[in-house]
Short mmCIF file of C-alpha atoms and ligand atoms in Angstrom, two decimals:
data_model
loop_
_atom_site.label_atom_id
_atom_site.label_comp_id
_atom_site.label_asym_id
_atom_site.label_seq_id
_atom_site.Cartn_x
_atom_site.Cartn_y
_atom_site.Cartn_z
CA UNK A 1 -10.82 108.83 67.78
CA UNK A 2 -13.77 108.23 69.94
CA UNK A 3 -13.06 105.42 72.73
CA UNK A 4 -16.13 103.75 70.86
CA UNK A 5 -14.23 103.42 67.62
CA UNK A 6 -10.88 102.91 69.23
CA UNK A 7 -12.42 99.65 71.39
CA UNK A 8 -13.96 98.43 67.84
CA UNK A 9 -11.08 98.50 66.10
CA UNK A 10 -9.22 96.51 68.71
CA UNK A 11 -11.92 93.60 68.87
CA UNK A 12 -11.87 93.71 64.88
CA UNK A 13 -7.61 93.32 64.95
CA UNK A 14 -7.73 90.83 68.29
CA UNK A 15 -10.72 88.57 66.96
CA UNK A 16 -9.75 87.81 63.35
CA UNK A 17 -12.57 86.16 60.89
CA UNK A 18 -15.03 86.48 63.83
CA UNK A 19 -17.15 88.77 61.83
CA UNK A 20 -20.83 87.96 63.41
CA UNK A 21 -18.85 88.97 66.88
CA UNK A 22 -17.57 92.46 64.89
CA UNK A 23 -21.28 93.31 63.85
CA UNK A 24 -22.65 92.72 67.07
CA UNK A 25 -20.20 94.67 68.88
CA UNK A 26 -20.46 97.36 66.35
CA UNK A 27 -24.47 97.43 66.54
CA UNK A 28 -24.12 97.45 70.38
CA UNK A 29 -21.20 100.04 71.03
CA UNK A 30 -22.59 102.78 68.46
CA UNK A 31 -25.81 102.65 70.00
CA UNK A 32 -24.16 103.55 73.02
CA UNK A 33 -22.37 106.16 71.91
CA UNK A 34 -24.11 108.99 73.63
CA UNK A 35 -24.02 107.39 76.94
CA UNK A 36 -20.40 106.24 76.25
CA UNK A 37 -19.22 109.83 75.30
CA UNK A 38 -21.27 111.00 78.41
CA UNK A 39 -18.81 109.51 80.68
CA UNK A 40 -15.82 108.84 78.48
CA UNK A 41 -12.59 109.87 80.76
CA UNK A 42 -13.98 107.47 83.67
CA UNK A 43 -14.82 104.48 81.43
CA UNK A 44 -11.45 104.76 79.50
CA UNK A 45 -9.42 104.67 82.60
CA UNK A 46 -11.34 101.58 84.07
CA UNK A 47 -11.20 99.89 80.75
CA UNK A 48 -14.82 99.41 80.74
CA UNK A 49 -15.53 98.42 77.42
CA UNK A 50 -12.36 96.75 76.46
CA UNK A 51 -13.68 94.38 79.75
CA UNK A 52 -17.02 94.18 78.66
CA UNK A 53 -16.26 93.08 75.09
CA UNK A 54 -13.57 90.42 76.57
CA UNK A 55 -15.34 86.92 77.67
CA UNK A 56 -14.34 86.24 81.00
CA UNK A 57 -14.10 82.87 79.78
CA UNK A 58 -14.23 80.29 76.71
CA UNK A 59 -13.94 76.95 77.23
CA UNK A 60 -13.49 74.84 74.00
CA UNK A 61 -13.16 70.94 74.16
CA UNK A 62 -13.25 67.86 71.72
CA UNK A 63 -16.89 65.79 71.72
CA UNK A 64 -16.24 62.52 70.74
CA UNK A 65 -18.90 59.69 70.05
CA UNK A 66 -19.73 56.72 68.32
CA UNK A 67 -22.52 56.93 65.38
CA UNK A 68 -24.87 54.06 64.31
CA UNK A 69 -22.33 52.54 62.06
CA UNK A 70 -20.01 52.18 64.79
CA UNK A 71 -18.07 54.87 63.02
CA UNK A 72 -16.38 57.35 65.80
CA UNK A 73 -17.14 61.06 65.07
CA UNK A 74 -15.40 64.48 66.79
CA UNK A 75 -17.19 67.89 66.90
CA UNK A 76 -16.38 70.77 68.40
CA UNK A 77 -17.63 71.96 71.81
CA UNK A 78 -17.84 75.50 73.33
CA UNK A 79 -19.11 77.25 76.18
CA UNK A 80 -18.60 81.13 76.38
CA UNK A 81 -18.78 82.77 79.58
CA UNK A 82 -19.28 86.06 78.88
CA UNK A 83 -20.07 87.91 81.68
CA UNK A 84 -21.09 87.39 85.29
CA UNK A 85 -21.19 90.84 86.88
CA UNK A 86 -25.06 90.52 87.76
CA UNK A 87 -25.60 86.80 88.01
CA UNK A 88 -24.50 83.17 87.20
CA UNK A 89 -23.97 83.02 83.13
CA UNK A 90 -27.23 82.02 81.22
CA UNK A 91 -27.50 81.80 77.60
CA UNK A 92 -28.59 78.65 75.45
CA UNK A 93 -26.80 75.98 73.87
CA UNK A 94 -26.89 75.63 69.96
CA UNK A 95 -26.08 72.69 68.01
CA UNK A 96 -26.10 73.28 64.03
CA UNK A 97 -23.07 73.29 61.37
CA UNK A 98 -22.25 76.38 61.10
CA UNK A 99 -21.30 76.89 65.05
CA UNK A 100 -18.01 78.67 65.69
CA UNK A 101 -16.49 80.47 68.49
CA UNK A 102 -17.27 83.64 66.81
CA UNK A 103 -20.58 83.13 66.29
CA UNK A 104 -21.01 81.95 69.89
CA UNK A 105 -19.23 84.83 70.96
CA UNK A 106 -21.93 87.64 69.02
CA UNK A 107 -24.49 85.08 70.86
CA UNK A 108 -23.19 85.57 74.46
CA UNK A 109 -22.34 89.20 74.01
CA UNK A 110 -25.73 90.08 72.88
CA UNK A 111 -27.00 87.41 75.97
CA UNK A 112 -25.40 89.93 78.66
CA UNK A 113 -27.39 92.68 77.79
CA UNK A 114 -30.69 90.63 77.22
CA UNK A 115 -30.43 89.09 80.30
CA UNK A 116 -29.77 92.45 82.21
CA UNK A 117 -32.84 93.88 80.60
CA UNK A 118 -35.40 91.10 81.88
CA UNK A 119 -34.64 92.72 85.61
CA UNK A 120 -33.47 89.01 86.88
CA UNK A 121 -30.07 88.21 88.16
CA UNK A 122 -28.46 86.37 85.32
CA UNK A 123 -25.06 86.84 83.44
CA UNK A 124 -24.57 86.23 79.79
CA UNK A 125 -23.32 83.27 78.46
CA UNK A 126 -23.69 80.98 75.14
CA UNK A 127 -22.61 77.76 74.24
CA UNK A 128 -22.92 74.55 71.71
CA UNK A 129 -21.23 72.68 69.16
CA UNK A 130 -21.30 71.96 65.10
CA UNK A 131 -22.71 68.52 65.68
CA UNK A 132 -25.84 68.49 63.16
CA UNK A 133 -28.75 66.79 65.22
CA UNK A 134 -30.83 66.92 61.64
CA UNK A 135 -30.99 63.00 60.61
CA UNK A 136 -29.38 61.61 63.54
CA UNK A 137 -30.92 58.75 65.31
CA UNK A 138 -32.19 59.21 69.03
CA UNK A 139 -29.39 57.21 69.91
CA UNK A 140 -26.63 59.21 68.38
CA UNK A 141 -28.15 62.30 69.63
CA UNK A 142 -28.02 61.05 73.29
CA UNK A 143 -24.56 59.63 72.43
CA UNK A 144 -23.63 63.13 71.30
CA UNK A 145 -25.25 64.72 74.25
CA UNK A 146 -23.63 62.76 76.86
CA UNK A 147 -20.01 63.38 75.67
CA UNK A 148 -20.75 66.63 75.38
CA UNK A 149 -21.96 67.22 78.83
CA UNK A 150 -18.95 64.94 80.17
CA UNK A 151 -17.04 67.68 79.38
CA UNK A 152 -19.27 70.53 79.94
CA UNK A 153 -20.29 69.60 83.62
CA UNK A 154 -16.97 70.76 84.97
CA UNK A 155 -17.73 74.27 84.37
CA UNK A 156 -21.24 74.65 85.03
CA UNK A 157 -23.62 74.55 88.32
CA UNK A 158 -27.05 75.81 89.22
CA UNK A 159 -25.03 79.09 90.86
CA UNK A 160 -22.22 79.30 88.26
CA UNK A 161 -23.52 78.79 84.59
CA UNK A 162 -27.20 77.42 83.62
CA UNK A 163 -27.18 76.68 80.01
CA UNK A 164 -30.58 76.15 77.88
CA UNK A 165 -31.80 75.37 74.62
CA UNK A 166 -31.46 77.31 70.97
CA UNK A 167 -31.14 76.15 67.46
CA UNK A 168 -31.18 72.30 67.51
CA UNK A 169 -31.89 71.74 71.33
CA UNK A 170 -34.97 70.99 72.42
CA UNK A 171 -36.62 68.74 75.36
CA UNK A 172 -34.88 65.70 73.75
CA UNK A 173 -31.39 67.11 74.01
CA UNK A 174 -32.06 69.00 77.31
CA UNK A 175 -33.14 65.58 78.67
CA UNK A 176 -30.19 63.68 77.88
CA UNK A 177 -27.62 66.34 78.97
CA UNK A 178 -29.63 66.88 82.02
CA UNK A 179 -29.41 62.81 82.82
CA UNK A 180 -25.81 62.73 82.04
CA UNK A 181 -25.14 65.63 84.57
CA UNK A 182 -26.68 64.09 87.15
CA UNK A 183 -25.06 60.89 86.75
CA UNK A 184 -21.64 62.33 86.95
CA UNK A 185 -22.04 64.85 89.64
CA UNK A 186 -24.63 63.35 91.78
CA UNK A 187 -26.56 66.60 91.71
CA UNK A 188 -30.16 67.04 91.04
CA UNK A 189 -30.18 70.84 90.69
CA UNK A 190 -31.46 73.39 88.39
CA UNK A 191 -28.01 73.13 85.99
CA UNK A 192 -30.00 73.58 82.63
CA UNK A 193 -33.47 75.16 81.87
CA UNK A 194 -35.89 74.15 79.23
CA UNK A 195 -36.01 70.77 81.14
CA UNK A 196 -38.81 68.32 80.93
CA UNK A 197 -42.11 69.13 83.38
CA UNK A 198 -41.56 65.64 85.44
CA UNK A 199 -38.05 66.60 86.03
CA UNK A 200 -38.06 70.20 87.18
CA UNK A 201 -39.20 72.07 83.93
CA UNK A 202 -41.69 74.94 84.21
CA UNK A 203 -44.57 75.20 82.43
CA UNK A 204 -44.55 78.25 80.09
CA UNK A 205 -40.78 78.00 79.07
CA UNK A 206 -41.51 76.12 75.57
CA UNK A 207 -43.85 78.92 74.63
CA UNK A 208 -42.07 81.87 76.47
CA UNK A 209 -39.51 83.17 73.67
CA UNK A 210 -42.54 82.96 71.30
CA UNK A 211 -45.21 84.65 73.52
CA UNK A 212 -42.75 87.10 74.68
CA UNK A 213 -41.93 88.33 71.55
CA UNK A 214 -45.81 89.25 70.74
CA UNK A 215 -46.39 90.44 74.17
CA UNK A 216 -43.65 92.90 73.38
CA UNK A 217 -44.99 93.59 69.98
CA UNK A 218 -48.36 93.83 71.30
CA UNK A 219 -46.89 96.63 73.59
CA UNK A 220 -44.98 98.57 70.84
CA UNK A 221 -47.90 98.77 68.62
CA UNK A 222 -50.47 99.96 71.35
CA UNK A 223 -48.07 102.77 72.54
CA UNK A 224 -47.89 103.72 68.69
CA UNK A 225 -51.67 103.73 68.11
CA UNK A 226 -51.77 100.40 66.59
CA UNK A 227 -53.35 96.87 67.61
CA UNK A 228 -52.36 93.24 66.50
CA UNK A 229 -56.08 92.55 65.62
CA UNK A 230 -56.66 91.92 62.33
CA UNK A 231 -52.64 92.20 61.38
CA UNK A 232 -51.48 89.55 58.29
CA UNK A 233 -48.01 88.51 59.59
CA UNK A 234 -45.08 86.61 58.14
CA UNK A 235 -42.91 84.88 60.58
CA UNK A 236 -39.70 83.11 59.48
CA UNK A 237 -38.35 79.71 60.82
CA UNK A 238 -40.75 76.72 62.20
CA UNK A 239 -39.06 75.77 65.29
CA UNK A 240 -39.86 76.36 68.79
CA UNK A 241 -39.72 80.60 68.87
CA UNK A 242 -41.81 80.35 65.46
CA UNK A 243 -44.65 78.30 66.13
CA UNK A 244 -45.27 79.72 69.71
CA UNK A 245 -44.89 83.28 68.01
CA UNK A 246 -47.54 82.09 65.50
CA UNK A 247 -50.01 80.60 68.67
CA UNK A 248 -49.84 83.72 70.72
CA UNK A 249 -50.24 86.00 67.57
CA UNK A 250 -53.28 83.99 66.43
CA UNK A 251 -54.71 84.24 70.06
CA UNK A 252 -54.54 87.79 69.60
CA UNK A 253 -56.59 88.13 66.36
CA UNK A 254 -53.63 88.43 63.52
CA UNK A 255 -53.41 86.20 60.88
CA UNK A 256 -50.15 84.32 59.97
CA UNK A 257 -49.80 83.58 56.47
CA UNK A 258 -46.38 81.80 55.96
CA UNK A 259 -43.58 79.91 57.83
CA UNK A 260 -40.17 78.33 56.50
CA UNK A 261 -37.43 76.47 57.18
CA UNK A 262 -33.90 76.45 55.61
CA UNK A 263 -34.94 74.80 52.62
CA UNK A 264 -37.95 76.96 51.78
CA UNK A 265 -41.43 78.31 52.75
CA UNK A 266 -45.02 78.29 52.87
CA UNK A 267 -47.78 80.46 51.94
CA UNK A 268 -51.33 80.02 53.06
CA UNK A 269 -53.72 82.65 52.65
CA UNK A 270 -56.22 81.47 54.59
CA UNK A 271 -54.06 81.32 57.75
CA UNK A 272 -51.36 78.80 58.84
CA UNK A 273 -53.00 75.95 60.33
CA UNK A 274 -50.66 75.80 63.42
CA UNK A 275 -51.83 72.10 64.92
CA UNK A 276 -50.75 71.14 61.28
CA UNK A 277 -47.39 72.82 61.75
CA UNK A 278 -46.75 71.21 65.37
CA UNK A 279 -47.50 67.74 64.27
CA UNK A 280 -44.99 68.09 61.09
CA UNK A 281 -42.13 69.79 63.05
CA UNK A 282 -42.42 68.86 66.78
CA UNK A 283 -44.05 64.97 66.25
CA UNK A 284 -42.72 63.91 62.84
CA UNK A 285 -39.50 66.12 62.61
CA UNK A 286 -39.99 66.50 59.19
CA UNK A 287 -39.82 69.86 56.50
CA UNK A 288 -42.09 72.76 56.47
CA UNK A 289 -43.01 71.59 52.77
CA UNK A 290 -44.80 68.64 54.01
CA UNK A 291 -47.26 71.45 55.18
CA UNK A 292 -48.52 71.32 51.45
CA UNK A 293 -49.09 67.82 50.67
CA UNK A 294 -52.26 68.36 53.74
CA UNK A 295 -53.40 72.05 52.51
CA UNK A 296 -53.63 71.79 48.93
CA UNK A 297 -54.35 75.46 48.59
CA UNK A 298 -51.30 76.60 50.57
CA UNK A 299 -48.05 77.28 48.26
CA UNK A 300 -44.59 76.15 49.07
CA UNK A 301 -41.41 77.54 47.24
CA UNK A 302 -38.11 76.69 47.63
CA UNK A 303 -35.26 78.26 48.82
CA UNK A 304 -35.12 82.20 50.30
CA UNK A 305 -38.04 84.97 49.73
CA UNK A 306 -40.54 84.79 52.45
CA UNK A 307 -40.02 88.78 53.10
CA UNK A 308 -41.69 89.30 49.35
CA UNK A 309 -45.23 88.30 51.16
CA UNK A 310 -47.14 91.22 51.65
CA UNK A 311 -47.73 91.58 55.47
CA UNK A 312 -48.25 94.47 58.13
CA UNK A 313 -45.80 92.59 60.46
CA UNK A 314 -42.47 90.58 59.94
CA UNK A 315 -41.39 88.33 62.43
CA UNK A 316 -37.71 86.68 61.91
CA UNK A 317 -37.57 83.77 63.96
CA UNK A 318 -34.87 81.80 62.23
CA UNK A 319 -31.42 82.67 62.42
CA UNK A 320 -28.88 85.67 62.15
CA UNK A 321 -28.26 88.00 59.35
CA UNK A 322 -31.40 86.18 57.40
CA UNK A 323 -33.54 89.70 56.35
CA UNK A 324 -31.17 92.05 54.36
CA UNK A 325 -31.23 95.39 53.06
CA UNK A 326 -33.38 94.33 49.88
CA UNK A 327 -35.70 92.40 52.07
CA UNK A 328 -36.57 95.67 54.20
CA UNK A 329 -37.19 97.58 51.27
CA UNK A 330 -39.66 95.01 49.83
CA UNK A 331 -41.19 94.77 53.15
CA UNK A 332 -41.61 98.46 53.03
CA UNK A 333 -42.98 98.84 49.83
CA UNK A 334 -45.49 96.34 50.72
CA UNK A 335 -46.83 98.23 53.29
CA UNK A 336 -45.26 96.60 56.36
CA UNK A 337 -45.36 98.83 59.45
CA UNK A 338 -43.26 96.86 62.38
CA UNK A 339 -40.57 93.93 62.70
CA UNK A 340 -39.56 92.35 65.91
CA UNK A 341 -37.09 89.86 66.11
CA UNK A 342 -37.58 86.74 67.62
CA UNK A 343 -34.11 85.05 66.26
CA UNK A 344 -31.04 86.78 67.80
CA UNK A 345 -29.56 89.26 65.04
CA UNK A 346 -31.37 88.23 62.37
CA UNK A 347 -31.80 91.99 60.58
CA UNK A 348 -28.47 92.84 58.89
CA UNK A 349 -27.02 96.32 60.04
CA UNK A 350 -28.47 97.88 56.78
CA UNK A 351 -31.84 96.32 57.38
CA UNK A 352 -32.08 97.84 60.95
CA UNK A 353 -30.98 101.26 59.81
CA UNK A 354 -33.49 101.38 57.24
CA UNK A 355 -36.21 100.45 59.83
CA UNK A 356 -34.94 102.98 61.59
CA UNK A 357 -34.82 105.86 59.11
CA UNK A 358 -38.06 104.90 57.12
CA UNK A 359 -40.39 104.74 60.07
CA UNK A 360 -40.97 100.84 60.52
CA UNK A 361 -41.49 100.16 64.22
CA UNK A 362 -38.77 98.10 64.97
CA UNK A 363 -38.12 95.77 68.27
CA UNK A 364 -34.61 94.34 68.28
CA UNK A 365 -34.15 90.56 69.41
CA UNK A 366 -32.32 91.73 72.34
CA UNK A 367 -35.69 92.91 73.75
CA UNK A 368 -37.95 91.02 71.72
CA UNK A 369 -36.73 87.64 72.43
CA UNK A 370 -35.99 88.07 76.19
CA UNK A 371 -39.14 86.17 77.08
CA UNK A 372 -37.23 82.92 76.85
CA UNK A 373 -34.25 83.63 78.81
CA UNK A 374 -36.53 85.39 81.65
CA UNK A 375 -38.51 82.49 81.55
CA UNK A 376 -35.54 80.39 82.22
CA UNK A 377 -34.54 82.37 85.25
CA UNK A 378 -38.26 81.76 86.76
CA UNK A 379 -37.31 78.13 86.20
CA UNK A 380 -34.00 78.88 88.20
CA UNK A 381 -36.26 80.03 90.93
CA UNK A 382 -39.04 77.39 91.24
CA UNK A 383 -35.88 74.70 91.20
CA UNK A 384 -34.50 76.74 94.06
CA UNK A 385 -37.57 76.87 96.24
CA UNK A 386 -38.65 73.34 94.96
CA UNK A 387 -41.69 74.60 93.71
CA UNK A 388 -43.66 74.51 90.52
CA UNK A 389 -46.08 77.58 89.84
CA UNK A 390 -48.97 76.80 87.45
CA UNK A 391 -48.99 78.00 84.01
CA UNK A 392 -51.25 81.06 84.25
CA UNK A 393 -48.83 82.09 87.24
CA UNK A 394 -45.81 82.05 84.92
CA UNK A 395 -47.75 83.37 81.84
CA UNK A 396 -48.66 86.53 84.22
CA UNK A 397 -45.13 87.06 85.19
CA UNK A 398 -43.64 86.50 81.55
CA UNK A 399 -46.33 89.20 80.49
CA UNK A 400 -45.18 91.68 82.99
CA UNK A 401 -41.66 91.59 82.06
CA UNK A 402 -42.22 91.63 78.80
CA UNK A 403 -43.94 94.55 79.21
CA UNK A 404 -41.54 96.07 81.80
CA UNK A 405 -38.64 95.60 79.02
CA UNK A 406 -40.93 97.49 76.54
CA UNK A 407 -41.01 100.51 78.90
CA UNK A 408 -37.38 100.36 80.17
CA UNK A 409 -36.40 100.12 76.18
CA UNK A 410 -38.61 102.92 75.40
CA UNK A 411 -37.89 105.34 78.51
CA UNK A 412 -34.34 104.77 77.74
CA UNK A 413 -34.67 105.95 74.13
CA UNK A 414 -36.46 108.93 75.32
CA UNK A 415 -34.05 109.87 77.95
CA UNK A 416 -31.30 110.30 75.35
CA UNK A 417 -33.42 112.14 72.80
CA UNK A 418 -34.05 109.13 70.23
CA UNK A 419 -37.57 108.52 71.18
CA UNK A 420 -39.23 105.29 69.31
CA UNK A 421 -35.25 103.85 68.74
CA UNK A 422 -35.77 100.77 70.93
CA UNK A 423 -32.28 99.39 69.65
CA UNK A 424 -30.48 102.69 71.36
CA UNK A 425 -33.13 102.14 74.21
CA UNK A 426 -32.43 98.70 74.84
CA UNK A 427 -28.93 98.65 74.54
CA UNK A 428 -28.92 101.49 76.95
CA UNK A 429 -31.07 99.95 79.41
CA UNK A 430 -29.10 96.80 79.34
CA UNK A 431 -25.71 98.68 79.63
CA UNK A 432 -26.57 100.82 82.87
CA UNK A 433 -27.11 98.00 84.74
CA UNK A 434 -24.00 95.40 84.15
CA UNK A 435 -21.83 98.70 83.92
CA UNK A 436 -22.90 99.64 87.28
CA UNK A 437 -22.56 96.05 88.84
CA UNK A 438 -19.06 95.71 87.20
CA UNK A 439 -18.17 99.61 88.47
CA UNK A 440 -18.86 97.94 92.30
CA UNK A 441 -17.16 94.63 91.96
CA UNK A 442 -13.57 96.43 90.85
CA UNK A 443 -11.20 95.74 88.24
CA UNK A 444 -12.23 91.77 87.56
P1 NDP B 1 -35.17 75.74 66.27
O1 NDP B 1 -34.16 75.21 66.04
O2 NDP B 1 -36.35 75.27 67.40
O3 NDP B 1 -35.77 76.37 64.92
C1 NDP B 1 -35.02 76.71 64.06
C2 NDP B 1 -35.67 77.43 62.60
O4 NDP B 1 -35.03 78.02 62.08
C3 NDP B 1 -35.74 76.11 61.95
O5 NDP B 1 -37.08 76.18 61.50
C4 NDP B 1 -34.92 76.38 60.91
O6 NDP B 1 -34.83 75.32 59.68
C5 NDP B 1 -34.56 77.92 60.69
N1 NDP B 1 -33.13 77.99 60.42
C6 NDP B 1 -31.79 77.68 61.44
N2 NDP B 1 -30.73 78.16 60.76
C7 NDP B 1 -31.41 78.68 59.51
C8 NDP B 1 -30.60 78.98 58.46
N3 NDP B 1 -29.09 79.18 58.53
N4 NDP B 1 -31.43 79.49 57.69
C9 NDP B 1 -32.64 79.59 57.47
N5 NDP B 1 -33.46 78.85 58.52
C10 NDP B 1 -32.89 78.43 59.54
O7 NDP B 1 -34.64 77.14 67.07
P2 NDP B 1 -35.12 78.04 67.84
O8 NDP B 1 -36.45 78.20 67.48
O9 NDP B 1 -34.86 77.92 69.47
O10 NDP B 1 -34.46 79.18 67.76
C11 NDP B 1 -34.89 80.31 66.53
C12 NDP B 1 -33.94 81.57 66.88
O11 NDP B 1 -34.29 82.25 68.16
C13 NDP B 1 -32.40 81.40 67.31
O12 NDP B 1 -31.81 82.53 66.60
C14 NDP B 1 -32.27 81.70 68.67
O13 NDP B 1 -30.83 81.89 68.88
C15 NDP B 1 -33.71 82.56 68.91
N6 NDP B 1 -33.85 82.33 70.13
C16 NDP B 1 -34.06 81.38 70.90
C17 NDP B 1 -34.73 81.37 71.88
C18 NDP B 1 -35.42 79.96 72.89
O14 NDP B 1 -35.60 80.00 74.13
N7 NDP B 1 -35.45 78.70 71.66
C19 NDP B 1 -34.76 82.42 73.20
C20 NDP B 1 -34.37 83.49 72.11
C21 NDP B 1 -33.60 83.34 71.10
P3 NDP B 1 -34.02 73.88 59.83
O15 NDP B 1 -34.96 73.18 60.13
O16 NDP B 1 -34.38 73.85 58.21
O17 NDP B 1 -32.91 73.93 60.12
#
């Protein structure tokens, strides 16, 4: 049995029930086969893959808080500190009822390679809780965040582990957590990114994942003789990533016709009015269906099905496994030419294989959504220097980083004889740097 298959089997046996983690490990290891086979003897002796798939540390804790009726609630809190070979752990915090250890391990594992790809000195981690911020009052969210940070604060720090936002964690939650960290430790340091602009946040961080997604998509299209202008785009989700992907796609002359949330999706043939979406989602914290109340020519459909809308470009920006093989076939039948992932692992393995076998240009999340964490690392740099760069300065750095990620993924794929396979390219490029650093640091 090959080393890759052997390690994958062990992962499945030793991490029962963690299906998303198994899926992520399989996708990465399979696409690294070419590199691993070439170095099998050495990697095997060093236990390299066994170390790569085992988090350095997982912290799991109780999060008790009091709701608005005086009732005590208890949630599960986690931080997965996956790999610190190239820098302090870095990765978001997710607050969603579906959160469990397996999901955070998949996200942390992906994060290791993504962070490596950015070229910046950041290791990989991920954390969160099964707390659902939806429908909670500001006071309840604050009570939860303070309790969560009371425990988490013992394990993080500006040079140790620097969490950020993810699903359910935006500026409000980061603010509450930062306040509590400062109160507990007495330190005013860059321990979280995605902070507000008045207390150490970076310009462009809010927009970074969505903008970065469209920057790398634009690069991939150009390199394949195509362009963004005039393209019809379907984007799932209507959160942070989806909103700013829409904004940048529109700025580059594309027409975004659909957005969604976990209840359903909207289709606006005239192009999404983004100011209205921002008002509904960022200010009112409402549902995407509220859009059609104000734009009667748009249509709202309950449930899934957004991928049946004809488009040139599909950008899944909601959550994992939201686009399956049937969806991929529908996209192809409708003439879709490119898919780029704003979310983490939104395409199932079968969908990913279908894109690659059927000539759909495909940029995986690991590369495509790395703009968020890259800008978080720029926020860390500004915090260390006690400086604030201008919007244009940060945006230009983000743009350059996305162009470089594209080049790294494209050239690694070419080097290993799989030109145009950006899944393999991104995994290989991310892997090489981490392995080099791990090898240099001995058996740790
Ligand atoms: P938000 O919480 O801002 O938005 C998430 C959006 O996805 C919402 O519209 C939400 O709908 C929808 N959604 C969430 N869960 C589900 C589900 N199970 N089924 C259908 N729709 C769902 O999160 P972000 O925009 O920050 O994150 C979106 C994705 O991008 C995630 O995969 C995240 O890991 C990834 N990502 C985010 C980065 C960032 O900087 N924020 C960086 C890199 C990746 P509803 O409101 O109904 O729940």
